[in-house]
Coordinates of C-alpha atoms and ligand atoms in Angstrom, one line a residue:
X176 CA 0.0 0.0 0.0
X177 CA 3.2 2.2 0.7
X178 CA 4.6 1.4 -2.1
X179 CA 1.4 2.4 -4.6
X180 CA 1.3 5.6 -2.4
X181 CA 4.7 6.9 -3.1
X182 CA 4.3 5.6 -6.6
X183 CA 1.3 7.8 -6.8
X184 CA 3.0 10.6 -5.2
X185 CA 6.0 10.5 -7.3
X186 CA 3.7 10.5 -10.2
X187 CA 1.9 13.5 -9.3
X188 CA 4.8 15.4 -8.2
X189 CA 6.3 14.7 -11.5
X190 CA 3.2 15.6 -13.3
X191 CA 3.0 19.1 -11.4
X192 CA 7.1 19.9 -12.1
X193 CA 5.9 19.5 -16.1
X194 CA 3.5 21.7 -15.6
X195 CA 5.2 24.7 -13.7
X196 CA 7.9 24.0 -16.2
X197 CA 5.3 24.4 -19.2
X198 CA 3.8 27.7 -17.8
X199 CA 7.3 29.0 -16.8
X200 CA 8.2 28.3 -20.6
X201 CA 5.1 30.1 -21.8
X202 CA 5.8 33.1 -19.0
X203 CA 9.1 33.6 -20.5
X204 CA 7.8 33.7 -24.0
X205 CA 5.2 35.5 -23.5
X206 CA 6.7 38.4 -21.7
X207 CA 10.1 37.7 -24.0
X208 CA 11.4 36.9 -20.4
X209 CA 13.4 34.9 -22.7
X210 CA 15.7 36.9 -24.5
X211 CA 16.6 38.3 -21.0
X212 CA 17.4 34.9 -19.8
X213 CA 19.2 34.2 -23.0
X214 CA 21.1 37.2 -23.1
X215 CA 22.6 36.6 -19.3
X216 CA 23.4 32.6 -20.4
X217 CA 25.3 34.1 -23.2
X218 CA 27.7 36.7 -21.4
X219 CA 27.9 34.1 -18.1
X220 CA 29.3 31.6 -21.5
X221 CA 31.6 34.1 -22.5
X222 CA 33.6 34.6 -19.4
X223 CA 34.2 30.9 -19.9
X224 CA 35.4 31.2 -24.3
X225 CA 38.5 33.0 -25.6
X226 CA 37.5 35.4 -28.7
X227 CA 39.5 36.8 -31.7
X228 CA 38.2 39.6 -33.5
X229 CA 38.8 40.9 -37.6
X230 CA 38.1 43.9 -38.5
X231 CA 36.5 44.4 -42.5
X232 CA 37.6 48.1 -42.7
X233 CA 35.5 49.8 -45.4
X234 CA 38.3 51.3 -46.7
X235 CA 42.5 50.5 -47.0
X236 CA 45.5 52.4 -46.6
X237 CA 45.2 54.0 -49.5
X238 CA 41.5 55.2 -48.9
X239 CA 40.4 52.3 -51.8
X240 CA 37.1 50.3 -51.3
X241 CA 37.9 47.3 -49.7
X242 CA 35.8 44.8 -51.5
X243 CA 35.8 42.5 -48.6
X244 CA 33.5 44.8 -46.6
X245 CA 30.8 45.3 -49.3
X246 CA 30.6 41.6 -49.3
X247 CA 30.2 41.1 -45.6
X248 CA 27.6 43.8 -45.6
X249 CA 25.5 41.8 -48.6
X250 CA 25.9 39.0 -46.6
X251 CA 24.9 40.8 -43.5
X252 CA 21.8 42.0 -44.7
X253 CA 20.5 38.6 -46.7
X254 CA 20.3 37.4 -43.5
X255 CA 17.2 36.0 -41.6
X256 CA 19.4 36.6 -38.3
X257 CA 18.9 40.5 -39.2
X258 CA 15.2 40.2 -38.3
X259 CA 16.1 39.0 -34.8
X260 CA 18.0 41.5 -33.2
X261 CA 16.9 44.3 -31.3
X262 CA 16.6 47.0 -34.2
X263 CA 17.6 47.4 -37.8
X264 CA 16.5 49.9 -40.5
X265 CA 13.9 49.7 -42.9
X266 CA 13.9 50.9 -46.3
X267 CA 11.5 50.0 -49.4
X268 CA 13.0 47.8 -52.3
X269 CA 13.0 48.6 -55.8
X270 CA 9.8 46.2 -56.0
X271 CA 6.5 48.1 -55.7
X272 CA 5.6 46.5 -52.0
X273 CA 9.2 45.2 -50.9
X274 CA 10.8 46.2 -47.5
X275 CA 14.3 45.8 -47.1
X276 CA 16.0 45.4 -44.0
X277 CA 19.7 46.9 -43.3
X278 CA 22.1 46.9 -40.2
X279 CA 22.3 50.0 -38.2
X280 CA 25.9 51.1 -36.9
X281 CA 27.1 50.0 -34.0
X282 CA 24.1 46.4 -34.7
X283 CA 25.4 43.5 -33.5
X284 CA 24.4 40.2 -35.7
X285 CA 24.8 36.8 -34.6
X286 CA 25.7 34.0 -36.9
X287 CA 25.4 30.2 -37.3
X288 CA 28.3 28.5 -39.3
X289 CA 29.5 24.9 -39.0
X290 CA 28.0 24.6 -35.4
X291 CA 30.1 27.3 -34.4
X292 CA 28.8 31.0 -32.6
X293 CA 29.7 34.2 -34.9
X294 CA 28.8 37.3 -34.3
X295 CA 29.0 40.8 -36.2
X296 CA 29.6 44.2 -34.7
X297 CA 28.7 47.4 -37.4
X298 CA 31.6 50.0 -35.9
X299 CA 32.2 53.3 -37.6
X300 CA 32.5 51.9 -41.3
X301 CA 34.3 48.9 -40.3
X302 CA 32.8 45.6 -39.5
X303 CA 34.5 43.5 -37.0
X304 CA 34.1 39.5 -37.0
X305 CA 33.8 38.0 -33.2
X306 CA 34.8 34.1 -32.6
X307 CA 36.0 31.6 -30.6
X308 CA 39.6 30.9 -30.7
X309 CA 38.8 27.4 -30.6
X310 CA 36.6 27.3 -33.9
X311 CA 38.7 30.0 -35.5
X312 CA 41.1 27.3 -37.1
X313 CA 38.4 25.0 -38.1
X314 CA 35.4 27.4 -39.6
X315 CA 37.2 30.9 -40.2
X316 CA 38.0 30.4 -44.0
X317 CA 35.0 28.0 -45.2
X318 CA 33.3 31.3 -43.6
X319 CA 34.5 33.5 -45.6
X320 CA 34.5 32.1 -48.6
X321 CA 30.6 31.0 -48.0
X322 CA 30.0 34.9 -47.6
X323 CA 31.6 35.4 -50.7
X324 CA 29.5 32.7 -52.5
X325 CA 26.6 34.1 -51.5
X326 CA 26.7 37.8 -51.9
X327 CA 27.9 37.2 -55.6
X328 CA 24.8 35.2 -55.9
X329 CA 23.3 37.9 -54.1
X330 CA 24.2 40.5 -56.2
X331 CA 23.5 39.0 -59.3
X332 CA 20.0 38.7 -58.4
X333 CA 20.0 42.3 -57.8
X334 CA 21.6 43.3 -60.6
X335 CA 19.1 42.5 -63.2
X336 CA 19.3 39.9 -66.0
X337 CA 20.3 41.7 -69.2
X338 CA 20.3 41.8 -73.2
X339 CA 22.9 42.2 -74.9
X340 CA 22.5 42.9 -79.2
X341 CA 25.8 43.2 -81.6
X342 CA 26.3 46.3 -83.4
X343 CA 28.4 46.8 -86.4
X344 CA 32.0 47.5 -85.6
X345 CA 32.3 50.8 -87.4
X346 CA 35.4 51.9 -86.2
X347 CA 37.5 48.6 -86.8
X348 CA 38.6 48.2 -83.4
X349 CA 36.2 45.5 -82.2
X350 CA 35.7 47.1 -78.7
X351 CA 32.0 47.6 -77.5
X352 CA 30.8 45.1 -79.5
X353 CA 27.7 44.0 -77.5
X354 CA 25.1 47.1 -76.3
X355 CA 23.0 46.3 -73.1
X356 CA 19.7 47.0 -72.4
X357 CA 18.0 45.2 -69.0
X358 CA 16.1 42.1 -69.8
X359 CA 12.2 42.5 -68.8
X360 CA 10.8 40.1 -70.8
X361 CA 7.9 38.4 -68.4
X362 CA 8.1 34.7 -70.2
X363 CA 8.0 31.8 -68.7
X364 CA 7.9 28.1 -68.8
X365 CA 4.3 28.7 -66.9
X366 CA 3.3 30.8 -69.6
X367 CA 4.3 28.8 -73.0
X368 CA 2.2 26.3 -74.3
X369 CA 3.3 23.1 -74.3
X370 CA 3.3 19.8 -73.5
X371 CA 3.8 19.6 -69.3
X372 CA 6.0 16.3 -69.8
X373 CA 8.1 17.8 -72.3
X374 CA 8.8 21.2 -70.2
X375 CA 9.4 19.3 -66.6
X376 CA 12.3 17.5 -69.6
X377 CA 13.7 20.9 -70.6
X378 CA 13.5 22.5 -66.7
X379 CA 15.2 19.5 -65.1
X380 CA 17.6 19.2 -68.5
X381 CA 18.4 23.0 -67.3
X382 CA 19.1 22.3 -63.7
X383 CA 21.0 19.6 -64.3
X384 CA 23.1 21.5 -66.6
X385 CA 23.9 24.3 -64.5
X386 CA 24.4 22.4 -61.4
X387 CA 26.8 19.7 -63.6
X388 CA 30.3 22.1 -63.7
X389 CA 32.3 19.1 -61.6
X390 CA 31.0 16.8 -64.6
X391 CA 32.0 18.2 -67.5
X392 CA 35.5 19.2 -66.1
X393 CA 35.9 15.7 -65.5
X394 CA 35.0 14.9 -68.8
X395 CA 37.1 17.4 -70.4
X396 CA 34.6 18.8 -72.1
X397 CA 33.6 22.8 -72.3
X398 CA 30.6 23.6 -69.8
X399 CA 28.0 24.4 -72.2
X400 CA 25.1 23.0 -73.7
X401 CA 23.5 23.5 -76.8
X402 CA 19.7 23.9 -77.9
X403 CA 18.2 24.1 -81.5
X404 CA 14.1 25.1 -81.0
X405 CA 12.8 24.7 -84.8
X406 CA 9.2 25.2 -86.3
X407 CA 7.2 27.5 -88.0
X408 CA 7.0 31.3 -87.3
X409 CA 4.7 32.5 -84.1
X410 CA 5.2 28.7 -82.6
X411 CA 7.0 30.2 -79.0
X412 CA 10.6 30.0 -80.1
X413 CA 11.7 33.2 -79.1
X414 CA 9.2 33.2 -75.8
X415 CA 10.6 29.9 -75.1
X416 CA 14.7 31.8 -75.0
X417 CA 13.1 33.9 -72.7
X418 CA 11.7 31.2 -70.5
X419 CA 15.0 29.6 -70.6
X420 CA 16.8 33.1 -69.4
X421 CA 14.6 33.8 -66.5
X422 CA 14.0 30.2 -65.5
X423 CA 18.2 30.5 -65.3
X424 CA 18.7 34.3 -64.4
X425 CA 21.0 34.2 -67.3
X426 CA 21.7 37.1 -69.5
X427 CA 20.9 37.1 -73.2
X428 CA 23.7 37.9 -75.8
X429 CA 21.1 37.7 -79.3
X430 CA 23.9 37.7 -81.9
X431 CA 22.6 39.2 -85.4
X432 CA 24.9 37.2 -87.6
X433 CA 24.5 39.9 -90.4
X434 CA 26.3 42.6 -88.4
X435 CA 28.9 40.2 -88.1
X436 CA 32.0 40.5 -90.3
X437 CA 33.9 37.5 -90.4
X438 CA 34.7 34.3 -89.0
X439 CA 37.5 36.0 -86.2
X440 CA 34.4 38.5 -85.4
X441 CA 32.5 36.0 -84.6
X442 CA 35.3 34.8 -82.5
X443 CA 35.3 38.3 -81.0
X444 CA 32.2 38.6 -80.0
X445 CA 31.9 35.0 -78.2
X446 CA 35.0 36.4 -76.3
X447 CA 33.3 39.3 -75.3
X448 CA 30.4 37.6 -74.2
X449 CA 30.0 36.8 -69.7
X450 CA 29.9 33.3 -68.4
X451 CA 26.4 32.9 -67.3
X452 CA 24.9 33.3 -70.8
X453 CA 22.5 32.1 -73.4
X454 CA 24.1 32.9 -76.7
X455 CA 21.4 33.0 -79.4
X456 CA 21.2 32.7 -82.7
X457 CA 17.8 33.4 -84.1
X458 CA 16.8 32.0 -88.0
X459 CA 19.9 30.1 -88.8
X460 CA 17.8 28.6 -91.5
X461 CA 17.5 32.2 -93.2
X462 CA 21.0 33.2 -92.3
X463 CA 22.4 29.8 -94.4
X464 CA 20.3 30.0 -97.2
X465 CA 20.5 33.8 -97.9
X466 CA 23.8 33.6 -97.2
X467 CA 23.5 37.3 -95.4
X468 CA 25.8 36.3 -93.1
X469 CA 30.1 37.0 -93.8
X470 CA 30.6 34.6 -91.6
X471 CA 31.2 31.0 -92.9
X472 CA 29.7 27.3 -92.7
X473 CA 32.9 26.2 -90.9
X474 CA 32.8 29.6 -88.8
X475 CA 29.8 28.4 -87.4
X476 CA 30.1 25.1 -87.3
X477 CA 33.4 25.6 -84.7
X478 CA 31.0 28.3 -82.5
X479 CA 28.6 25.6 -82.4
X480 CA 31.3 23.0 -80.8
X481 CA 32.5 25.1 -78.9
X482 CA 36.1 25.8 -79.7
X483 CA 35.8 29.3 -79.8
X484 CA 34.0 29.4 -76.5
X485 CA 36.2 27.4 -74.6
X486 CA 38.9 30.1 -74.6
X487 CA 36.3 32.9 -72.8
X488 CA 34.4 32.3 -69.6
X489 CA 31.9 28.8 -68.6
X490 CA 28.7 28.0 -68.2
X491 CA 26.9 29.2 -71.1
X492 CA 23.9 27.6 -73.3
X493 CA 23.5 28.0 -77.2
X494 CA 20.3 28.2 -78.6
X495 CA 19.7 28.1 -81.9
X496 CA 16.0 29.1 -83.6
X497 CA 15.3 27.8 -87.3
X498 CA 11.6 27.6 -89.1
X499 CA 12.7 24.2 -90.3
X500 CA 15.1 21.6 -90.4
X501 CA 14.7 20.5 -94.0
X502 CA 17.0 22.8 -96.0
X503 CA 20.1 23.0 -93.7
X504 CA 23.2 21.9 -94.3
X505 CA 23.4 18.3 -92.3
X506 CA 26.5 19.4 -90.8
X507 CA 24.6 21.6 -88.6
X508 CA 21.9 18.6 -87.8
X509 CA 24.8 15.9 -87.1
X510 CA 24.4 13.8 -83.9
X511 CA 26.6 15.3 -81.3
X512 CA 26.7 19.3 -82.9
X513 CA 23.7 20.5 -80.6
X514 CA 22.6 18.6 -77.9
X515 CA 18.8 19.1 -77.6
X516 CA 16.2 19.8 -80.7
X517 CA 13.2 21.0 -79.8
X518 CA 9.9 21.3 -82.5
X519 CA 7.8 23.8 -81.6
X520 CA 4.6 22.8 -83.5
X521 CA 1.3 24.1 -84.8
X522 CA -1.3 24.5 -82.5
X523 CA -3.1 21.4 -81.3
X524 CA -6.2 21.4 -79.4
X525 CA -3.9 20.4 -76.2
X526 CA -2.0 23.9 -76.5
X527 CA -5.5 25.6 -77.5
X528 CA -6.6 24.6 -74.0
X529 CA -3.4 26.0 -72.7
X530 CA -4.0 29.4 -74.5
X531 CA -7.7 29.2 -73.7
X532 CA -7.1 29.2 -69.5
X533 CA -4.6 31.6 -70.2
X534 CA -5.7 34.3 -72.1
X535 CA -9.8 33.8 -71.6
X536 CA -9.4 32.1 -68.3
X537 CA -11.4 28.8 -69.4
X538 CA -10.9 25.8 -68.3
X539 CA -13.8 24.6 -70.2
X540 CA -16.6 25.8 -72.8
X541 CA -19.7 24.4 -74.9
X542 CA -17.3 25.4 -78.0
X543 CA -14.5 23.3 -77.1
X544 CA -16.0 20.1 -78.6
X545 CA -16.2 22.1 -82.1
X546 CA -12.5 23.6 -82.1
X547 CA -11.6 20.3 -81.2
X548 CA -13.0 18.5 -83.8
X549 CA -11.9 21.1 -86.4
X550 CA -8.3 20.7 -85.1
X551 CA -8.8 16.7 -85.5
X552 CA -9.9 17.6 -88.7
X553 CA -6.6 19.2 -89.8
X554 CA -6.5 22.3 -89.3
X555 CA -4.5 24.6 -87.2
X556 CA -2.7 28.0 -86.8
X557 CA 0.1 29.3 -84.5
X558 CA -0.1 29.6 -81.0
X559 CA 0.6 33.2 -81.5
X560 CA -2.2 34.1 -84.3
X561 CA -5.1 32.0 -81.8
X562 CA -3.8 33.8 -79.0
X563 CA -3.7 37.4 -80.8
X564 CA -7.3 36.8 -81.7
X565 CA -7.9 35.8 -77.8
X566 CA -7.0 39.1 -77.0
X567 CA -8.6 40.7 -79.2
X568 CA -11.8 39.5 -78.0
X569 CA -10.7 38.8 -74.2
X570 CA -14.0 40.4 -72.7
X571 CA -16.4 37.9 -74.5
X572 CA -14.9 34.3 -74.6
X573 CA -17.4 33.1 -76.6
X574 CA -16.6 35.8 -79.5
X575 CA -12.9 35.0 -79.0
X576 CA -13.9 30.7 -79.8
X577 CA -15.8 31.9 -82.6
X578 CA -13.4 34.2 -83.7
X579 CA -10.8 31.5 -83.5
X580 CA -13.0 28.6 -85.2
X581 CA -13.7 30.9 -88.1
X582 CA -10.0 31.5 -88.5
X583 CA -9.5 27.9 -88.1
X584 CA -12.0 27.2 -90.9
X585 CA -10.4 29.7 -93.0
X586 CA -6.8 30.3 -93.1
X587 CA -6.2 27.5 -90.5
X588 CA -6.6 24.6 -93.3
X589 CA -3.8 24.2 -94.9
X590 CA -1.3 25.0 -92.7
X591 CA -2.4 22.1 -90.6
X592 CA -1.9 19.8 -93.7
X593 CA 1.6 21.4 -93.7
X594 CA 1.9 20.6 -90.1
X595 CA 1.3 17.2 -90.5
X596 CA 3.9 16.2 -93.1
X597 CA 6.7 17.9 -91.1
X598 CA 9.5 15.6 -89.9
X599 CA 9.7 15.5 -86.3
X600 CA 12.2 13.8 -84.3
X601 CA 15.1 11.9 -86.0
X602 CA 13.7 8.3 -85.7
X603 CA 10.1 8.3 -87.1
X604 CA 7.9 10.2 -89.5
X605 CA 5.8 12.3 -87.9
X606 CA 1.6 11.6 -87.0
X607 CA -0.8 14.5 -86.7
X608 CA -0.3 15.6 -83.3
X609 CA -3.7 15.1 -82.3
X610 CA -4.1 11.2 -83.6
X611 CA -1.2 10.0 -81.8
X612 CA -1.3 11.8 -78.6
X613 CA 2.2 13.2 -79.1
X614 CA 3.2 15.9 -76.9
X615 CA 2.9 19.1 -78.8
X616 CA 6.7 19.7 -78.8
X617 CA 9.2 17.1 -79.5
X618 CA 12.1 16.8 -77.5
X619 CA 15.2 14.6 -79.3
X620 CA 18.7 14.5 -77.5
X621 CA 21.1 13.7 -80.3
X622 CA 24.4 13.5 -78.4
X623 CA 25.3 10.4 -79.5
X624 CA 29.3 11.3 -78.0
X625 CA 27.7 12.1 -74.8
X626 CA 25.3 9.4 -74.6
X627 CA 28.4 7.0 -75.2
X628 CA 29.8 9.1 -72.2
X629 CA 27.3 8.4 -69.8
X630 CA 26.7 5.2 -70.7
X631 CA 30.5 4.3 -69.7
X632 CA 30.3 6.5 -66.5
X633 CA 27.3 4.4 -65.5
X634 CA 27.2 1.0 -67.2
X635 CA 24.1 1.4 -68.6
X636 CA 24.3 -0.9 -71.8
X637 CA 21.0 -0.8 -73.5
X638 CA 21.0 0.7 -76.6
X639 CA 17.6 3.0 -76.5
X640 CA 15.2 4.3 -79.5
X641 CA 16.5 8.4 -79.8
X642 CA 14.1 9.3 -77.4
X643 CA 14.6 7.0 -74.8
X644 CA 18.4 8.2 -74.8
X645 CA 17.3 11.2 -74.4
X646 CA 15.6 10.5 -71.0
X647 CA 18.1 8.4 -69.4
X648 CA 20.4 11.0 -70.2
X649 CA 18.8 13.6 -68.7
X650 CA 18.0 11.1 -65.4
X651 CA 21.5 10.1 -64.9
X652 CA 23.1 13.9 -65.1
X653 CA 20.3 14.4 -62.8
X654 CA 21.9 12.2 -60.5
X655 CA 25.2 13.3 -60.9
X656 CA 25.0 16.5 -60.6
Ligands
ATP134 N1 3.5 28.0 -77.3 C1 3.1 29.3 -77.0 N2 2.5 29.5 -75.8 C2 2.1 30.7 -75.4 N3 2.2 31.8 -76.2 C3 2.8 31.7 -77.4 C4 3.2 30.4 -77.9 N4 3.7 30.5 -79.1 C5 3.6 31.8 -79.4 N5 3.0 32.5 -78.4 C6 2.8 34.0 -78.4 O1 2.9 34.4 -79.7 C7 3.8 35.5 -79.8 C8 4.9 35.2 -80.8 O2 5.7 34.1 -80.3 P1 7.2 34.0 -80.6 O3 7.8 35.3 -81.0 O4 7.8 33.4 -79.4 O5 7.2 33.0 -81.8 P2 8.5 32.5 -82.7 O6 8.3 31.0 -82.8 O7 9.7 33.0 -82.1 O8 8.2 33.1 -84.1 P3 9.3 33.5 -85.2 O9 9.7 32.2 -85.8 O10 8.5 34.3 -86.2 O11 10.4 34.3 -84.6 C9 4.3 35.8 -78.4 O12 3.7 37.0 -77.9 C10 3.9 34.6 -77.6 O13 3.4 35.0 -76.3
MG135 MG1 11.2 34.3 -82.8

């Protein structure tokens, strides 16, 4: 009986130390007790630690910006920490909306880095870096070379993405080849009609690419990747560049191969261009076969392999735009010279329902069986003439269907005839979209080098269809990188 009494007393006595502790807990919250209590742990600590302090003067010796310290202070300021302590400054963005927070002199900013305790002191234009001599050795250089990392990446986002156009090099010199105007086209892969299977392909293609610099270094091979998006005019080609810039926060350097004037211009230019680029060449189709280019079939052919490029900076992605395949020299199309093709079709009803939701904001309508039997009947038009008459009638959907059937039944006839005898991919003649259930663009990997690459990296010794290479290539740089 005893023992069940202490038992039971032990029990409740436990029961009420939980409790007192819980509303002690929520006391201290509450009344931010806390930060009190927390404050006097953290100087009783200190008695106990030996610091070293840096100071990040803003300026040197010989009154020059010291680089270091604008870093630091980017770094400072991305921080979450920043909205913790006990004040800080606020200031709006250069978003409509955006608040930015930044340290005030003499704010003192505590950090988390490797498990170790740093903290930041803003002192009369100099910042000064507080440690433990104990975790100085192990953390103090992976620390600053992670705030490095991040306020470039920091800064770049800031900065803008930005397009770059070649002008004609009047004066002979080749300087300030490439004018810059800021990049503020709104595309995006959310916005472009297309098949969802196909873009997830082309995002995670892109992901993997730009995480993959390890890869290619091992493989000797220049860090770029190269994309040819062909099919007729008003199909999303140039949107779809776009896309690829801001799904990338790359810069855009459109190269007008007309104001180039020779092969070593060419050169030039690619020199002149940043890493972090997409390089594009619009209507290399036109540029071939009206020859209004100086610059030569081998000229491009080496741009395209990336000789040229390998001398300037990294990471950069080719794009290549053309209304169709069929007329170009097949040393352009060879397996290997660009990595991804991409057709950008015709409208099918899939991509009309894209368009619809969109620009109308349907999802569904009583015309929808008509447009889609009209499309299954043949006929199409661009994505960009349907939308343009989407807009054009955007505050009646039902005038903007039956402006778009009418123009289907019109001018939209032959073209989808046209559509449907176009090659697609490589390994197969091409279906009407529609019949087959193809996705609406077609995505063909013809790397046939790299796909021998991967396949020894990873033993994979199946020989797949075009396609399925295509896939397993993309999966296993996923993995990699
Ligand atoms: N697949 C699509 N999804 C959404 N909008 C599209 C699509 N295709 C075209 N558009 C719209 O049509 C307009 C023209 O498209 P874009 O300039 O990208 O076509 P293009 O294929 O580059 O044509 P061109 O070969 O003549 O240069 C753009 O405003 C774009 O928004
Ligand atoms: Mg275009």
């Amino acid at each position: 009986m005893t023992i069940l009494y202490n038992l039971f007393f032990l029990l409740l006595s436990l029961l009420l130390t939980c409790i007192l502790l819980f509303l002690l807990r929520v006391v201290l919250i509450k009344t931010g007790l806390i930060y009190i209590v927390k404050k006097k742990w953290r100087s009783i600590e200190d008695c106990f630690h030996v610091y070293q302090f840096f100071k990040v003067p803003e300026f040197n010796e010989g009154m020059q910006r010291n680089q270091l310290h604008h870093k630091v202070l980017v770094y400072l300021n991305s921080l979450t920490f920043i909205e913790d302590s006990d004040f800080t400054n606020l200031f709006t963005g250069k978003k409509p909306n955006e608040i930015v927070l930044h340290l005030d002199p003499n704010q003192i900013i505590e950090d988390d880095f490797l498990g170790a305790k740093i903290s930041w002191i803003n002192q009369d234009k100099t910042l000064v870096l507080k440690i433990r001599k104990a975790d100085k050795r192990r953390v103090l250089r992976p620390y600053l070379q992670h705030i490095h990392s991040v306020s470039d990446e920091f800064d770049e986002k800031k900065r803008g993405l930005k397009l770059y156009v070649n002008v004609v090099d009047h004066q002979g010199d080749r300087k300030e080849r490439w004018r810059s105007v800021p990049f503020t086209h709104t595309s995006s892969f959310e916005t472009i009609a297309m098949e969802s299977d196909l873009k997830n392909k082309v995002k995670s293609d892109l992901y993997s690419f730009a995480k993959a610099k390890q890869y290619y270094h091992r493989l000797g091979r220049v860090w770029k990747r190269s994309y040819l998006l062909y099919g007729p005019s008003g199909t999303g080609k140039s949107s779809f560049i776009a896309a690829m810039a801001n799904f990338l926060s790359y810069d855009v350097y459109d190269l007008d191969l007309s104001k180039v004037s020779d092969n070593s211009d060419l050169k030039f230019l690619l020199l002149q261009t940043t890493t972090k680029a997409l390089v594009v060449i619009e209507d290399l189709d036109r540029y071939l076969s009206e020859k209004s280019t100086a610059v030569s079939l081998p000229g491009i052919l080496s741009f395209m392999d990336g000789i040229l490029s390998s001398s300037c900076g990294e990471e950069r992605i080719m794009v290549f735009t053309m209304n169709s395949k069929d007329h170009v020299d097949p040393a352009i199309l060879r397996p290997g010279r660009i990595d991804v093709h991409i057709h950008f079709p015709l409208c099918n009803f899939t991509a009309f329902k894209t368009l619809a939701n969109s620009y109308l904001g349907l999802k569904d309508h009583k015309l929808f069986p008509q447009v889609e039997e009209i499309f299954q009947n043949g006929a199409s038009l661009s994505p960009a003439e349907i939308g343009e008459l989407m807009i054009a009638n955007r505050n009646s959907p039902s005038r903007a269907l039956k402006a778009v059937i009418n123009a289907l039944q019109t001018d939209g006839d032959g073209r989808g005839a046209l559509n449907l005898g176009r090659g697609s991919c490589e390994n197969g003649s091409r279906k009407p979209v529609e019949e087959i259930g193809e996705p609406s663009g077609i995505f063909c990997k013809e790397g046939a080098n790299a796909v021998k690459e991967f396949k020894k990296l990873y033993g994979f010794l199946r020989v797949k269809s075009c396609r399925k290479s295509q896939s397993f290539d993309l999966n296993s740089r996923q993995n990699e990188g």
